[in-house]
Coordinates of C-alpha atoms in Angstrom, one line a residue:
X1 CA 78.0 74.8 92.8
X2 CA 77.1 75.0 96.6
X3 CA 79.3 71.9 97.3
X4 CA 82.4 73.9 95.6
X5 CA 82.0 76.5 98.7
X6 CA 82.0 73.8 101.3
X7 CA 85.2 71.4 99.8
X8 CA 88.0 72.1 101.6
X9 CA 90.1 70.4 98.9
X10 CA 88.7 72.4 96.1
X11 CA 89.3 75.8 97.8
X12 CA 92.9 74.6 98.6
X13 CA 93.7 73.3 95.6
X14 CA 92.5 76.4 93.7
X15 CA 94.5 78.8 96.2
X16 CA 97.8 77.0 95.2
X17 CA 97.4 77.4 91.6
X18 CA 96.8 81.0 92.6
X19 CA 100.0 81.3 94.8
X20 CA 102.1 79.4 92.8
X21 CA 101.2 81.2 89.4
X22 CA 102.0 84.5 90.8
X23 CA 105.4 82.6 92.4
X24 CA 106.2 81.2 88.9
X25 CA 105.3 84.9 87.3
X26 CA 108.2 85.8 89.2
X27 CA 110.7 83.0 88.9
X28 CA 110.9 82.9 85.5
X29 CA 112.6 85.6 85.4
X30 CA 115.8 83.5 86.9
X31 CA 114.0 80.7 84.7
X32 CA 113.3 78.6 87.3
X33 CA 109.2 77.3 88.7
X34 CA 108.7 77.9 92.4
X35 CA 108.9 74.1 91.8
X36 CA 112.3 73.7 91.2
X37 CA 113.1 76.5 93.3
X38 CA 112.2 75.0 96.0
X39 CA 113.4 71.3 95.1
X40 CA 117.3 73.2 94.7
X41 CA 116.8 75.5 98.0
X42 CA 115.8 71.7 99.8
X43 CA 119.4 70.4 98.5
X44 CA 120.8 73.2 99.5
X45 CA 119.6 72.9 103.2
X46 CA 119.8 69.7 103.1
X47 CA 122.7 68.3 100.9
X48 CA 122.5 65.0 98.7
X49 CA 119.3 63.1 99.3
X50 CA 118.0 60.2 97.4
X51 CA 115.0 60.5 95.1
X52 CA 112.9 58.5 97.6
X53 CA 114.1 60.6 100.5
X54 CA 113.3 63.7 98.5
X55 CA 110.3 63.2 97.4
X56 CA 109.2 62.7 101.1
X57 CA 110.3 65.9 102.0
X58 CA 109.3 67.8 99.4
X59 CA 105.6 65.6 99.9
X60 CA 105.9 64.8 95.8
X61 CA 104.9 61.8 94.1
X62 CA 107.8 60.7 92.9
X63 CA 106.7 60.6 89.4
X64 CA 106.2 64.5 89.7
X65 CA 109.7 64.5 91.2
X66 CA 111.5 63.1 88.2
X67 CA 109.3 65.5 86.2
X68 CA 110.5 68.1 87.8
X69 CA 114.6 67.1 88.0
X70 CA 114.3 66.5 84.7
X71 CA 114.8 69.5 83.1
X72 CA 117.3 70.8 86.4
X73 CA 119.2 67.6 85.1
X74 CA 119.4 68.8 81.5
X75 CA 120.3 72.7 82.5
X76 CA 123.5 71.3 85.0
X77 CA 121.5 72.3 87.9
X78 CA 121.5 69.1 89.7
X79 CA 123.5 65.6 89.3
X80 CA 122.4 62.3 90.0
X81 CA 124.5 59.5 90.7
X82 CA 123.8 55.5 91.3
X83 CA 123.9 54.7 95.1
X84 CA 125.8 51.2 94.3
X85 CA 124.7 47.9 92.1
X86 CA 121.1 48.9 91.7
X87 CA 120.7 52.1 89.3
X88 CA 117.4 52.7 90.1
X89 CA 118.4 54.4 93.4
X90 CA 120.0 58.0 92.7
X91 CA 121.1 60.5 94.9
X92 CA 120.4 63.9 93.4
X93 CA 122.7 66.5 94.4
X94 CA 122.8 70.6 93.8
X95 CA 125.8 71.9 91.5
X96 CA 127.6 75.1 91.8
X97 CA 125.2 76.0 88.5
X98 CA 122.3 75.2 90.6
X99 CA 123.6 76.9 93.3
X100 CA 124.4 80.3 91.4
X101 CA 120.8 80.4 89.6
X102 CA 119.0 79.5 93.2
X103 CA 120.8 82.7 94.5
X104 CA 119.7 84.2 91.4
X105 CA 116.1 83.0 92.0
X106 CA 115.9 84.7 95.7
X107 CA 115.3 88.2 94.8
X108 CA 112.6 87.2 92.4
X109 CA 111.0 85.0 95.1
X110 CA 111.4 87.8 97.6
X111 CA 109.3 89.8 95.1
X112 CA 106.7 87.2 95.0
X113 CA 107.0 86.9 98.9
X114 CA 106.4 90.7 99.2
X115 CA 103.7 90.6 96.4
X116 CA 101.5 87.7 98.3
X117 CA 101.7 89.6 101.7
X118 CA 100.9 92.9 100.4
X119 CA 97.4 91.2 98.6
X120 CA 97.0 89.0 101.4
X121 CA 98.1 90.8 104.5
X122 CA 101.7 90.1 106.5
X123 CA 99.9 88.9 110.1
X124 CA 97.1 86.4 107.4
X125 CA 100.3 85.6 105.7
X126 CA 101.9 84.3 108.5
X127 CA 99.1 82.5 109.9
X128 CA 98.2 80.7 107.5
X129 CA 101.6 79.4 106.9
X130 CA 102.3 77.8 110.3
X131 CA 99.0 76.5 109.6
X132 CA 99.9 74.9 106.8
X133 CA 103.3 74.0 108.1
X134 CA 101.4 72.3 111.0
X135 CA 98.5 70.5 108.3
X136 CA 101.8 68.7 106.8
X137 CA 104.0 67.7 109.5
X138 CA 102.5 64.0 110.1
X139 CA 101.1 62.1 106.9
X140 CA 97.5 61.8 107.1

């Protein structure tokens, strides 16, 4: 049990199931896992991206990517589409159904925003983002 308190992985691992249950609490309610929330917000930034170029920015396996698209596939949310001869390479873009349930997704996310910094603190909050941010900017 003493080696638990001292892995780094471990206590990260177990804080993001933390933060993102209380995230996908929220979402559901636009039906939606902070997931593919932020998978459709990334198109939207972004625009059309190819599953390999998505899954590096989103830092996904890209087996969990197609997991995830899957169902945003099913519900209209997304489109793929064959980038030329070789099928295997798709381009996933965001459709104005995605679109409409992302906006729908924000005010549920802001909830979840506000709910994290209120247990967590705003200035903690903030720091431990950009350190975060900063953790994933280069592969290790």
């Amino acid at each position: 049990m003493e080696a638990l308190i001292e892995d780094d992985c471990f206590a990260i691992r177990q804080a993001a199931r933390y933060v993102s249950q209380l995230y996908d609490r929220h979402l559901a309610n636009a039906g939606l896992t902070i997931t593919q929330f932020s998978l459709l917000g990334r198109l939207k930034r972004m625009g059309p991206m190819t599953m390999k170029q998505l899954a590096e920015v989103m830092r996904m396996q890209r087996t969990t990517l197609v997991r995830t698209i899957q169902p945003l596939r099913r519900n209209g949310l997304v489109s793929s589409e064959a980038l030329g001869a070789d099928a295997r390479a798709l381009s996933i873009a965001l459709t104005a159904a995605g679109e409409e349930r992302l906006m729908a997704g924000r005010q549920h996310w802001h909830a979840a925003q506000a709910e994290f910094e209120h247990r967590f603190g705003e200035q903690r909050a903030a720091a431990l983002r950009s350190e975060l941010f900063d953790m994933t900017k280069d592969p290790i």
